[in-house]
Amino acid sequence: MTTRDFELACPAPLRHRTVQLAHGGGGRLSRELVEQIFMPAFGGAALSARHDSAVVEAPKGRIAMTTDGYVVRPLFFPGGDIGKLAVCGTINDLAMTGAAPRWLAVAFVLEEGLPMADLIRVVASMRDAARASGMEIVTGDTKVVDRGKGDGIFVTTTGVGVVPEGITIEPRAVRPGDEVLVSGDLGRHGIAVLSMREGLTITGALESDCAPLDGLVAALLSAGVVPHCLRDPTRGGLASALNEIALDAGVDIEIDEHAVPVNETVAGACELFGLDPLYVACEGRLVAFVPEEHAVAAIDVMRAHPAAPEPVRIGRVLDNAAPGRAGRVTLRSRLGTNRLLDIPAGEQLPRIC
Amino acid sequence: MRYVDEYRDADVCRRYAAAITARATRAWRIMEVCGGQTHSIVRFGIDALLPPGLELLHGPGCPVCVTPLEMIDRALAIAAKPGVIFCSFGDMLRVPGTRSDLFCAKSEGADVRIVYSPLDALEIARQNQGREVVFFGVGFETTAPANAMAVREARRRGICNFSMLVSHVLVPPALSAILSSPRCRVDAFLAAGHVCTVMGMDEYRPIAARHRTPIVVTGFEPADLLQGIHMCVVQLEEGRAEVENQYARSARPEGNREAMRVVAEVFRVVPRKWRGIGDIPESGLGLRPEYAQHDAEALFNVGTISTEEPSVCISGLVLQGIEKPSACPAFGTRCTPETPLGATMVSSEGACAAYYRYRRTGS
Ligand code: SF4
């Protein structure tokens, strides 16, 4: 079934144009929701078995598993929506271990009064995103909360993937001398969502970078590039991702500020809001720590892949971390001075003046 | 972004730095007044480009840092009242009051909302006629016109459920206070460019003359700051003490007359207590009596508030350029952005936060 028939079929047969409390009650309306919205969109072999758990063939080798909750306001933003975000986010978390994404579990918390048409749009884009990465949606759950007790839709996705033989991609594998690469410009997702939320019309349409990265990682691996670590810089942006890895790997990292790609519109909006683009969320970019001898090949592979619009080397892992001391990230500024690139205390808050 | 990149150009910056080194024959101490400038200096490592002996002192120019403790406590008391929607710029939410902060109040059920402009708060008031909407009016001369406009609009449109908790501060009286202190270490000032864009430069001239201290109105980008420092050094070396304008692309001597008019219409000059520094006469703005119906302080009687600053915090000395944040015994240990003891650690423009964020040493 294509997106088109799916959209034509619904919501006509549904009795309600908005989500009702009873849609989460386990009764007739719940079944209607499953039959008419979730099954046509997600239904594969495992889901069609309609059992309490999905039963799938056990793969050879190691499996990777991840789960994440998604809350985003607005639900629809330039370049995506909460559904695409929830699926791509989980695909990307799996891909960062080198795993090929296989199975997905989806749990919805819906707010009473949510237009059915919105739910259908979200479900369709989840289906499309999962399908594009060869992921099967195998099980799910729906709850409905009172009007005013939710932001329309909350989605939790749990993904399982299969890690290819001989691949270990993790922070502990990072070594001094590794090159730090990013696959594209940073901060588009955070700014696209923020500017839409604040009703700011940004000159030049800015779309979220929300995209799956499993294809890009697979391309790197099949070209013989073995990253020591991969990370998608989501909440907290590049700065948080680098700090987490520096701490977990016990290494110091140095970044060249001028090398970090930031789109002009994103940079301008950050000036306006008083935000630092290095801390703004991405949803379709990765940071790769690769051995020095693989760096050139890694950039070449990325450049040839549509999911990496602007691959560049932004820094390297230093070899001077004192043993037992937590790793730190420094930034070499445009002026040639060094400063600490710290972890943010909490959410970045727009400033007064 | 070409507009900004030009002022971050490394070659331009290096040329100014070299000119400063060539010109300075002795140690000078220059205070950047504005927290945004402090932030740029530490972020770009501008002080590292200066000759040894040329010291930058960080000034009191962060409205979040200098908002008095009792005002935060008052905000907390108002926000906790039933039916109130309390609106504020985001960076006020983490500032610690005596016992709590607005983020905690929000998590405990107060309706606290982050807005980007006082007009957003006015709109919230229009949409919530049955509730009292209070906006935390904080800031220097830069934010005063927009805040004044919101109050004037509220009156013009008869939006009676909108009020403002006003804690505005003014820059020139603070400069006078710093220069009059017996502990003053300042040889010259970099004045905040955007403040002068609004208020002009006339008020600075008597201060520069009386205290024989150069004041250079300066922007916020690295090249701005280095050029401003260079202009200060030239004046100091020549024995001049004048008001000069590095930020001519935006600031004019007469300021923005329309903005000044609306500020004067809605606000009057009042004495104000500065957090960490103390009372400075004629250093704040409060609502004129004609606007009493929009004055949150008058509307919500929150009783007497007794406040207590943590005794270890030396932010008052930091704000006056007497001590650097790293001299504080609590810096980076008991006091961090997650557990701030003073406002200079919590504000994104505060000197302690800038040092913590960009140049913390040890771990
Ligand atoms: S480090 Fe903390 S306690 Fe020390 S002066 Fe700064 S804000 Fe106050």
XYZ file of C-alpha atoms and ligand atoms in Angstrom:
724
model
C 0.000 0.000 0.000
C 1.443 3.397 -0.873
C 1.214 6.531 1.253
C -1.417 7.700 -1.146
C -3.993 4.900 -0.676
C -3.365 5.018 3.012
C -4.228 8.685 3.166
C -7.250 8.228 0.906
C -8.619 5.410 3.050
C -8.454 7.505 6.220
C -9.931 9.168 8.059
C -13.165 8.523 6.183
C -14.042 5.212 7.882
C -13.183 6.542 11.328
C -16.089 7.649 13.465
C -14.185 10.460 15.157
C -12.263 13.356 13.719
C -10.319 13.793 16.955
C -8.748 11.438 19.442
C -11.156 10.491 22.263
C -10.222 9.218 25.698
C -11.803 5.886 24.764
C -9.265 5.444 21.950
C -6.809 4.495 24.684
C -9.263 2.454 26.750
C -8.658 -0.961 25.236
C -12.233 -1.282 23.961
C -13.905 -0.967 20.599
C -12.474 2.452 19.803
C -8.954 1.286 20.631
C -9.375 -1.569 18.224
C -10.680 0.773 15.577
C -7.556 2.920 15.948
C -5.319 -0.120 15.568
C -7.290 -1.581 12.662
C -7.736 1.580 10.711
C -4.610 3.573 11.396
C -1.770 1.523 12.796
C -2.206 -1.784 10.982
C -2.548 -0.346 7.465
C 0.550 1.786 8.040
C 2.810 -0.429 10.095
C 1.502 -3.926 9.598
C 4.146 -6.505 8.763
C 4.322 -10.203 9.556
C 5.142 -9.784 13.236
C 2.520 -7.124 13.872
C -0.125 -9.071 11.950
C 0.270 -12.010 14.321
C -1.559 -9.771 16.844
C 0.004 -11.324 19.873
C 1.139 -9.724 23.131
C 4.742 -9.706 21.995
C 6.341 -9.619 18.587
C 8.146 -12.834 17.722
C 11.046 -12.429 15.301
C 13.872 -14.661 14.037
C 16.931 -14.424 16.297
C 19.810 -12.997 14.260
C 23.365 -14.304 14.312
C 25.849 -12.123 16.103
C 25.233 -9.266 18.479
C 22.149 -7.108 18.702
C 21.996 -3.413 19.541
C 18.976 -2.014 21.359
C 17.928 1.526 22.173
C 14.887 3.457 23.327
C 13.991 7.118 23.331
C 10.995 9.323 24.089
C 10.099 12.181 21.764
C 8.319 15.387 22.733
C 8.465 18.257 20.285
C 6.472 21.383 19.845
C 5.263 22.051 17.147
C 4.450 18.489 16.010
C 5.099 19.465 12.402
C 8.117 21.524 11.463
C 9.971 22.344 8.246
C 11.777 19.177 7.199
C 9.875 16.719 9.374
C 7.461 15.946 12.165
C 7.478 14.104 15.475
C 6.971 10.754 13.722
C 9.920 11.080 11.379
C 11.972 12.379 14.280
C 11.071 9.430 16.521
C 11.952 6.857 13.883
C 15.109 8.563 12.587
C 16.287 9.227 16.146
C 16.137 5.547 17.001
C 17.620 4.480 13.666
C 20.486 6.881 14.285
C 21.121 5.664 17.816
C 21.421 2.134 16.411
C 23.536 3.270 13.479
C 26.016 4.946 15.848
C 27.036 1.469 17.035
C 27.370 0.287 13.450
C 24.167 -1.741 13.760
C 21.779 -2.253 10.852
C 18.318 -1.233 12.159
C 15.809 -4.128 12.037
C 12.839 -3.905 14.420
C 10.982 -1.052 15.960
C 8.470 -0.843 18.820
C 6.316 2.267 19.017
C 4.371 3.638 21.996
C 2.090 6.656 21.674
C 0.703 8.895 24.379
C -2.040 10.869 22.635
C -3.850 13.880 23.994
C -7.609 13.797 23.913
C -8.809 16.101 21.128
C -5.827 15.544 18.823
C -7.087 15.784 15.249
C -7.142 12.298 13.735
C -5.684 13.791 10.561
C -2.565 14.822 12.499
C -2.147 11.333 13.897
C -2.492 9.863 10.433
C 0.148 12.241 9.075
C 2.554 11.308 11.852
C 1.931 7.598 11.445
C 2.477 7.822 7.686
C 5.793 9.540 8.086
C 6.891 6.972 10.677
C 6.000 4.241 8.255
C 7.958 5.919 5.440
C 11.015 6.538 7.593
C 11.085 2.977 8.931
C 10.598 1.480 5.494
C 13.417 3.536 3.976
C 15.815 1.970 6.469
C 14.426 -1.547 6.114
C 13.004 -1.479 9.617
C 9.908 -3.390 10.546
C 7.488 -1.943 13.097
C 6.664 -5.020 15.131
C 4.773 -3.928 18.225
C 3.222 -0.898 19.818
C 1.010 0.673 22.424
C -1.367 3.601 22.671
C -2.551 5.559 25.680
C -4.778 8.621 25.677
C -4.492 11.330 28.333
C -6.996 14.080 29.203
C -7.063 17.205 27.131
C -4.442 19.638 28.429
C -2.316 16.859 29.913
C -0.118 16.289 26.886
C 1.374 18.131 23.913
C -0.741 16.390 21.261
C 1.483 13.388 20.747
C 4.340 11.898 22.709
C 6.119 9.029 20.995
C 8.481 6.472 22.439
C 10.378 4.266 20.021
C 12.471 1.239 20.876
C 14.724 -0.149 18.192
C 16.683 -3.313 17.741
C 19.479 -3.681 15.207
C 22.128 -6.176 14.264
C 25.804 -5.336 14.628
C 27.956 -6.794 11.858
C 30.607 -9.306 12.794
C 33.853 -7.797 14.072
C 32.544 -4.252 14.517
C 32.966 -2.452 17.848
C 32.192 1.235 17.718
C 32.153 2.834 21.165
C 33.612 5.733 23.152
C 36.197 3.516 24.830
C 37.733 2.775 21.439
C 38.687 6.418 20.849
C 42.474 6.894 20.703
C 44.828 9.862 20.797
C 45.521 10.905 17.227
C 41.995 10.101 16.015
C 40.556 12.673 13.670
C 37.173 14.180 14.505
C 34.854 14.548 11.502
C 31.304 15.831 11.141
C 29.004 14.861 8.288
C 27.375 18.237 7.743
C 26.475 21.658 9.027
C 25.202 21.847 12.572
C 22.156 23.146 14.399
C 19.514 23.120 11.656
C 17.019 21.013 13.568
C 17.125 23.071 16.758
C 16.797 26.369 14.928
C 14.093 25.142 12.526
C 11.948 24.022 15.463
C 12.695 27.054 17.615
C 11.988 29.583 14.905
C 8.733 27.886 14.042
C 7.747 27.791 17.711
C 8.531 31.459 18.187
C 6.804 32.417 14.958
C 10.029 33.848 13.600
C 10.111 34.084 9.845
C 13.665 33.286 8.953
C 14.839 34.508 5.594
C 15.639 31.576 3.328
C 13.601 28.503 4.204
C 15.433 26.548 6.861
C 14.621 22.867 7.142
C 15.464 20.492 9.956
C 18.324 18.131 9.154
C 16.192 15.235 10.457
C 17.326 12.162 8.447
C 18.372 8.525 8.899
C 22.104 7.865 9.086
C 22.210 4.071 8.837
C 22.960 4.191 5.106
C 25.865 6.546 5.656
C 27.342 4.351 8.388
C 26.904 1.239 6.244
C 28.694 3.013 3.388
C 31.622 3.866 5.667
C 31.900 0.307 6.947
C 31.684 -1.279 3.529
C 34.414 1.046 2.270
C 36.669 -0.362 4.966
C 36.552 2.763 7.150
C 36.304 1.620 10.754
C 35.368 4.516 13.009
C 36.455 4.150 16.611
C 33.321 5.976 17.712
C 30.241 7.574 16.177
C 27.744 9.917 17.837
C 24.757 11.848 16.575
C 24.791 15.272 18.196
C 21.145 15.629 19.213
C 20.122 17.532 22.339
C 23.012 19.642 23.595
C 24.519 19.683 20.098
C 28.118 19.095 19.115
C 29.521 20.463 22.371
C 27.665 17.945 24.530
C 28.437 15.027 22.210
C 32.162 15.802 22.288
C 32.200 16.288 26.046
C 30.430 12.991 26.668
C 32.923 11.141 24.522
C 35.919 12.945 26.035
C 34.702 11.953 29.512
C 33.807 8.381 28.627
C 36.995 7.780 26.656
C 39.212 9.720 29.086
C 40.799 11.752 26.299
C 41.175 15.449 25.499
C 39.701 16.707 22.246
C 40.632 19.863 20.359
C 38.316 21.449 17.823
C 39.031 24.244 15.328
C 36.167 26.695 15.597
C 36.584 27.974 12.047
C 36.311 24.433 10.643
C 32.916 23.714 12.216
C 30.297 24.068 9.470
C 27.318 26.256 10.373
C 24.763 27.405 7.844
C 24.451 31.200 7.503
C 20.777 31.265 8.438
C 21.409 29.114 11.508
C 24.293 31.357 12.549
C 22.143 34.460 12.105
C 19.259 33.019 14.117
C 21.674 31.986 16.872
C 22.950 35.564 17.078
C 19.377 36.729 17.386
C 18.385 34.267 20.091
C 21.699 34.494 21.916
C 22.463 30.821 21.354
C 25.704 29.108 20.474
C 25.299 26.856 17.388
C 27.727 24.362 18.906
C 25.057 23.575 21.496
C 22.056 23.422 19.161
C 20.464 20.058 18.336
C 20.915 18.168 15.053
C 18.834 15.144 14.026
C 20.648 13.959 10.936
C 24.340 14.580 11.484
C 27.074 12.438 12.905
C 30.417 13.023 14.548
C 32.970 10.375 13.645
C 36.199 9.573 15.472
C 38.346 7.812 12.916
C 41.967 6.671 12.970
C 44.144 9.236 11.237
C 44.911 6.900 8.324
C 41.181 6.480 7.575
C 40.274 10.159 7.714
C 40.687 10.985 4.034
C 38.794 7.883 2.934
C 36.025 8.637 5.441
C 35.571 12.140 4.064
C 35.487 10.769 0.499
C 32.834 8.173 1.356
C 30.716 10.752 3.155
C 31.026 13.268 0.347
C 29.609 10.696 -2.066
C 26.634 9.981 0.215
C 23.454 12.099 0.213
C 23.149 11.980 4.036
C 26.448 13.848 4.467
C 26.038 17.234 2.812
C 29.244 18.802 4.104
C 31.731 16.341 5.606
C 34.716 18.035 7.215
C 37.477 17.430 9.692
C 36.911 19.663 12.684
C 39.593 18.539 15.109
C 41.471 15.686 16.700
C 41.988 13.696 19.856
C 45.031 14.905 21.790
C 47.520 12.632 23.440
C 48.108 14.594 26.606
C 45.181 13.612 28.803
C 46.534 13.037 32.275
C 45.708 9.506 33.430
C 42.672 9.318 35.663
C 41.598 12.866 34.835
C 38.276 13.513 33.141
C 38.690 14.435 29.482
C 38.113 17.963 28.306
C 37.243 19.614 25.024
C 39.017 22.764 23.923
C 38.173 25.008 21.043
C 40.784 26.832 19.028
C 39.097 30.130 18.267
C 39.343 31.990 14.989
C 41.820 34.283 16.655
C 44.130 31.398 17.498
C 43.323 31.439 21.211
C 42.198 28.363 23.130
C 39.172 28.019 25.318
C 37.186 25.335 27.030
C 34.122 23.971 25.232
C 32.023 23.098 28.238
C 28.900 21.035 28.805
C 25.878 23.315 29.135
C 24.288 23.553 32.586
C 20.803 22.856 31.252
C 18.743 24.085 28.347
C 20.284 27.084 26.618
C 18.219 30.085 27.622
C 17.747 33.047 25.360
C 19.373 36.045 26.984
C 18.066 39.454 27.920
C 20.272 41.824 25.971
C 26.428 36.596 8.611
C 28.917 38.539 6.557
C 28.058 41.421 8.832
C 29.361 39.579 11.872
C 32.224 37.702 10.196
C 33.851 40.966 9.262
C 34.209 41.805 12.948
C 35.640 38.403 13.776
C 38.298 38.512 11.071
C 41.484 37.091 12.561
C 43.835 39.357 10.557
C 42.018 42.515 11.578
C 42.124 41.383 15.204
C 45.812 40.568 15.067
C 46.575 43.991 13.560
C 44.764 45.753 16.410
C 46.484 43.558 18.987
C 49.878 44.451 17.504
C 48.983 48.139 17.495
C 47.995 47.945 21.163
C 51.270 46.222 22.074
C 53.238 48.823 20.134
C 51.426 51.691 21.805
C 51.219 50.664 25.475
C 54.269 51.836 27.402
C 52.987 50.803 30.826
C 50.378 48.676 32.561
C 46.801 49.903 32.068
C 43.573 48.550 33.422
C 40.539 48.805 31.213
C 37.055 47.802 32.324
C 34.544 46.474 29.834
C 31.220 47.482 31.320
C 28.900 45.065 29.601
C 28.523 41.363 30.363
C 28.123 40.649 26.647
C 31.570 42.126 26.137
C 32.991 40.058 29.012
C 31.520 36.998 27.372
C 33.120 37.828 23.988
C 36.476 38.567 25.589
C 36.613 35.273 27.422
C 35.038 33.300 24.592
C 37.466 34.537 21.958
C 40.423 34.731 24.347
C 40.963 38.405 23.556
C 42.876 39.052 26.766
C 45.406 36.453 25.602
C 46.198 38.682 22.597
C 47.037 41.716 24.753
C 50.517 42.702 25.977
C 51.405 41.658 29.510
C 50.400 44.342 31.966
C 47.322 45.378 30.052
C 44.551 44.020 32.218
C 40.873 43.795 31.405
C 38.513 44.223 34.338
C 35.006 42.852 34.096
C 32.290 45.319 34.954
C 28.777 45.271 36.372
C 27.017 45.235 33.005
C 24.844 42.174 33.308
C 21.280 42.939 34.324
C 20.737 39.392 35.552
C 23.747 39.618 37.866
C 22.858 42.936 39.428
C 19.144 42.388 39.975
C 18.845 42.604 43.768
C 18.069 39.495 45.721
C 14.875 40.952 47.182
C 13.590 41.526 43.666
C 14.076 37.838 42.823
C 12.335 36.906 46.077
C 9.526 39.314 45.220
C 9.226 37.726 41.763
C 9.032 34.300 43.393
C 6.342 35.471 45.811
C 4.263 36.977 43.000
C 4.700 33.950 40.740
C 3.449 31.699 43.553
C 0.159 33.589 43.881
C -2.864 31.760 42.509
C -4.082 33.007 39.146
C -0.806 34.681 38.219
C 1.033 34.006 34.957
C 4.587 35.157 35.519
C 6.519 35.953 32.323
C 10.244 36.503 32.081
C 13.204 36.373 29.748
C 14.758 32.922 30.048
C 17.978 33.796 31.793
C 16.246 35.152 34.908
C 14.752 31.743 35.654
C 17.869 30.147 37.081
C 18.950 33.111 39.216
C 18.867 32.048 42.840
C 16.739 34.007 45.287
C 17.188 33.511 48.979
C 15.683 30.047 48.959
C 14.588 29.142 45.451
C 14.538 30.218 41.818
C 11.845 30.657 39.190
C 12.591 27.289 37.589
C 11.863 25.553 40.892
C 8.733 27.668 41.316
C 7.627 26.527 37.853
C 8.245 22.869 38.671
C 6.273 23.316 41.880
C 3.245 24.475 39.932
C 3.624 28.219 39.407
C 2.683 29.312 35.894
C 6.049 30.735 34.837
C 6.568 31.340 31.130
C 9.617 32.241 29.097
C 8.970 35.012 26.593
C 11.196 36.736 24.069
C 9.601 40.144 24.316
C 7.367 42.041 26.758
C 4.841 42.270 23.942
C 4.506 38.470 24.074
C 3.549 38.820 27.735
C 1.031 41.508 26.800
C -0.493 39.134 24.279
C -0.720 36.416 26.946
C -2.580 38.938 29.126
C -4.998 39.710 26.317
C -5.736 36.007 25.879
C -6.097 35.311 29.608
C -8.442 38.045 30.781
C -9.371 36.220 33.977
C -5.774 36.018 35.171
C -3.050 38.441 36.217
C -0.087 38.478 33.869
C 3.138 39.865 35.305
C 6.257 40.571 33.262
C 9.673 40.757 34.930
C 11.033 44.033 33.519
C 14.770 43.638 33.894
C 17.643 45.106 31.938
C 19.676 48.185 31.159
C 18.810 51.060 28.853
C 18.639 48.585 25.973
C 15.500 46.761 27.056
C 13.801 49.763 28.679
C 12.175 51.118 25.483
C 10.453 47.828 24.607
C 9.300 47.385 28.192
C 8.018 50.960 28.314
C 6.186 50.387 25.066
C 4.478 47.276 26.440
C 3.193 49.194 29.475
C 2.022 52.090 27.296
C 0.282 49.635 24.971
C -1.398 47.914 27.910
C -2.857 51.236 29.019
C -3.801 52.344 25.515
C -5.619 49.067 24.823
C -7.120 48.847 28.290
C -5.442 45.539 29.146
C -5.867 45.827 32.907
C -4.555 42.399 33.856
C -1.031 43.174 32.676
C 1.577 44.486 35.081
C 5.339 44.732 35.252
C 7.756 44.018 38.067
C 10.319 46.654 37.164
C 13.954 46.294 38.134
C 15.662 48.378 35.459
C 19.171 49.654 36.014
C 21.117 52.469 34.356
C 24.753 52.308 33.306
C 26.194 55.841 33.785
C 25.451 56.028 37.562
C 27.167 52.669 37.979
C 30.286 53.985 36.240
C 30.304 57.015 38.544
C 29.905 54.764 41.571
C 32.815 52.542 40.516
C 35.049 55.542 39.817
C 34.159 57.127 43.169
C 35.082 54.033 45.152
C 38.390 54.254 47.003
C 39.175 50.753 45.723
C 38.692 51.724 42.102
C 41.261 50.133 39.771
C 39.870 51.390 36.479
C 42.005 53.523 34.123
C 39.535 53.534 31.220
C 36.131 52.152 30.250
C 34.803 50.325 27.252
C 31.165 51.453 27.379
C 28.482 49.176 25.975
C 27.684 50.073 22.369
C 24.041 49.021 22.383
C 23.278 51.070 25.501
C 24.542 54.161 23.694
C 22.602 53.251 20.576
C 19.536 53.938 22.697
C 20.647 56.610 25.164
C 23.402 58.435 23.279
C 26.665 59.543 24.844
C 25.935 62.847 26.520
C 25.727 61.400 30.016
C 29.229 59.981 29.736
C 30.997 63.268 29.012
C 30.811 64.768 32.545
C 31.856 61.406 34.016
C 34.928 61.150 31.783
C 35.868 64.749 32.542
C 35.255 64.671 36.312
C 37.189 61.446 36.890
C 39.735 62.040 34.126
C 38.901 58.610 32.688
C 38.585 57.812 28.969
C 35.319 56.171 27.929
C 35.178 54.469 24.538
C 31.759 53.365 23.322
C 32.474 49.868 21.954
C 30.733 46.979 20.184
C 30.761 43.291 21.043
C 32.684 41.472 18.373
C 36.390 40.690 18.771
C 37.505 43.361 16.307
C 35.241 45.920 18.018
C 36.697 45.140 21.414
C 40.302 45.237 20.240
C 39.729 48.518 18.435
C 38.013 49.931 21.531
C 40.936 48.825 23.717
C 43.330 50.415 21.242
C 41.419 53.697 21.389
C 41.544 53.606 25.215
C 45.288 52.943 25.208
C 45.925 55.803 22.777
C 43.956 58.197 25.004
C 45.694 56.996 28.159
C 49.123 57.299 26.571
C 48.306 60.798 25.349
C 46.887 61.795 28.712
C 43.421 62.467 27.303
C 40.125 61.526 28.956
C 37.363 61.864 26.407
C 34.277 60.045 25.230
C 34.981 58.401 21.873
C 32.855 56.180 19.710
C 34.195 52.933 18.266
C 30.657 51.703 17.554
C 29.703 54.465 15.125
C 27.965 51.986 12.815
C 25.138 51.859 15.322
C 25.580 54.373 18.163
C 25.074 58.090 17.524
C 25.924 60.798 20.037
C 22.277 61.808 20.391
C 20.976 58.232 20.746
C 17.544 57.157 19.628
C 15.220 60.041 20.485
C 12.006 58.118 19.954
C 13.158 55.337 22.291
C 14.215 57.884 24.906
C 10.856 59.619 24.651
C 8.841 56.487 25.387
C 11.174 55.554 28.262
C 10.733 59.029 29.793
C 6.983 58.861 29.341
C 6.561 55.578 31.228
C 9.544 55.415 33.597
C 11.200 57.761 36.067
C 14.659 57.612 37.584
C 14.714 55.955 41.004
C 17.399 54.797 43.436
C 18.223 51.136 42.954
C 20.056 48.503 44.916
C 22.530 46.490 42.829
C 23.107 42.906 43.786
C 26.557 42.515 45.267
C 27.276 46.239 45.070
C 24.623 47.981 47.133
C 22.530 51.114 46.763
C 23.387 53.492 43.950
C 21.368 56.712 43.862
C 19.458 57.506 40.663
C 20.634 54.273 39.096
C 17.349 52.632 38.204
C 14.058 53.085 36.421
C 10.662 52.556 37.993
C 7.154 53.128 36.658
C 5.765 56.644 36.863
C 2.811 57.076 39.252
C 0.491 57.513 36.245
C 1.144 53.864 35.432
C 0.595 52.558 38.969
C -2.170 50.263 37.771
C 0.449 48.310 35.812
C 3.011 48.267 38.615
C 3.276 44.732 39.969
C 5.158 45.853 43.046
C 2.231 48.067 44.049
C -0.453 45.587 42.979
C 0.853 42.519 44.758
C 1.570 43.166 48.344
C 4.115 40.488 49.075
C 4.994 41.816 52.525
C 8.444 42.437 53.842
C 11.142 40.332 52.364
C 14.292 39.567 54.251
C 17.140 38.301 52.146
C 20.410 36.621 52.747
C 23.349 36.347 50.341
C 25.712 33.393 50.733
C 28.621 34.851 52.689
C 31.299 33.165 50.594
C 30.215 34.857 47.360
C 32.453 37.738 46.289
C 30.405 38.622 43.235
C 30.172 42.233 44.402
C 33.946 42.550 44.100
C 33.870 40.702 40.781
C 31.245 43.117 39.442
C 33.381 46.087 40.413
C 36.512 44.704 38.774
C 38.256 44.381 42.139
C 38.568 40.602 42.029
C 38.554 37.990 39.262
C 36.115 35.056 39.564
C 38.993 32.624 39.955
C 39.889 34.404 43.213
C 36.627 33.221 44.786
C 37.155 30.226 47.066
C 33.867 28.693 45.936
C 34.564 29.070 42.197
C 34.189 25.785 40.350
C 33.817 23.794 43.551
C 30.815 24.758 45.647
C 29.685 27.239 43.034
C 29.035 25.974 39.504
C 26.354 26.790 36.911
C 24.379 23.787 38.207
C 24.646 24.918 41.820
C 25.198 28.660 41.613
C 25.783 30.610 44.805
C 25.768 34.003 43.126
C 24.080 35.512 40.115
C 27.389 36.063 38.310
C 27.653 32.283 37.988
C 24.149 31.773 36.691
C 23.725 34.496 34.125
C 24.973 33.650 30.660
C 26.664 37.066 30.713
C 28.070 36.832 34.218
C 31.828 36.913 34.675
C 31.923 33.813 36.901
C 29.900 31.841 34.351
C 32.163 33.014 31.524
C 35.283 31.924 33.421
C 33.679 28.633 34.361
C 32.522 27.954 30.868
C 35.586 28.943 28.916
C 38.632 28.646 31.103
C 38.048 26.475 34.108
C 41.273 24.790 35.134
C 41.688 21.732 37.301
C 38.732 19.457 37.692
S 32.168 31.897 41.881
Fe 30.072 31.816 42.707
S 30.313 32.277 44.877
Fe 32.199 32.934 43.868
S 31.848 35.092 43.299
Fe 31.225 33.901 41.540
S 29.040 33.606 41.857
Fe 29.852 34.212 43.845
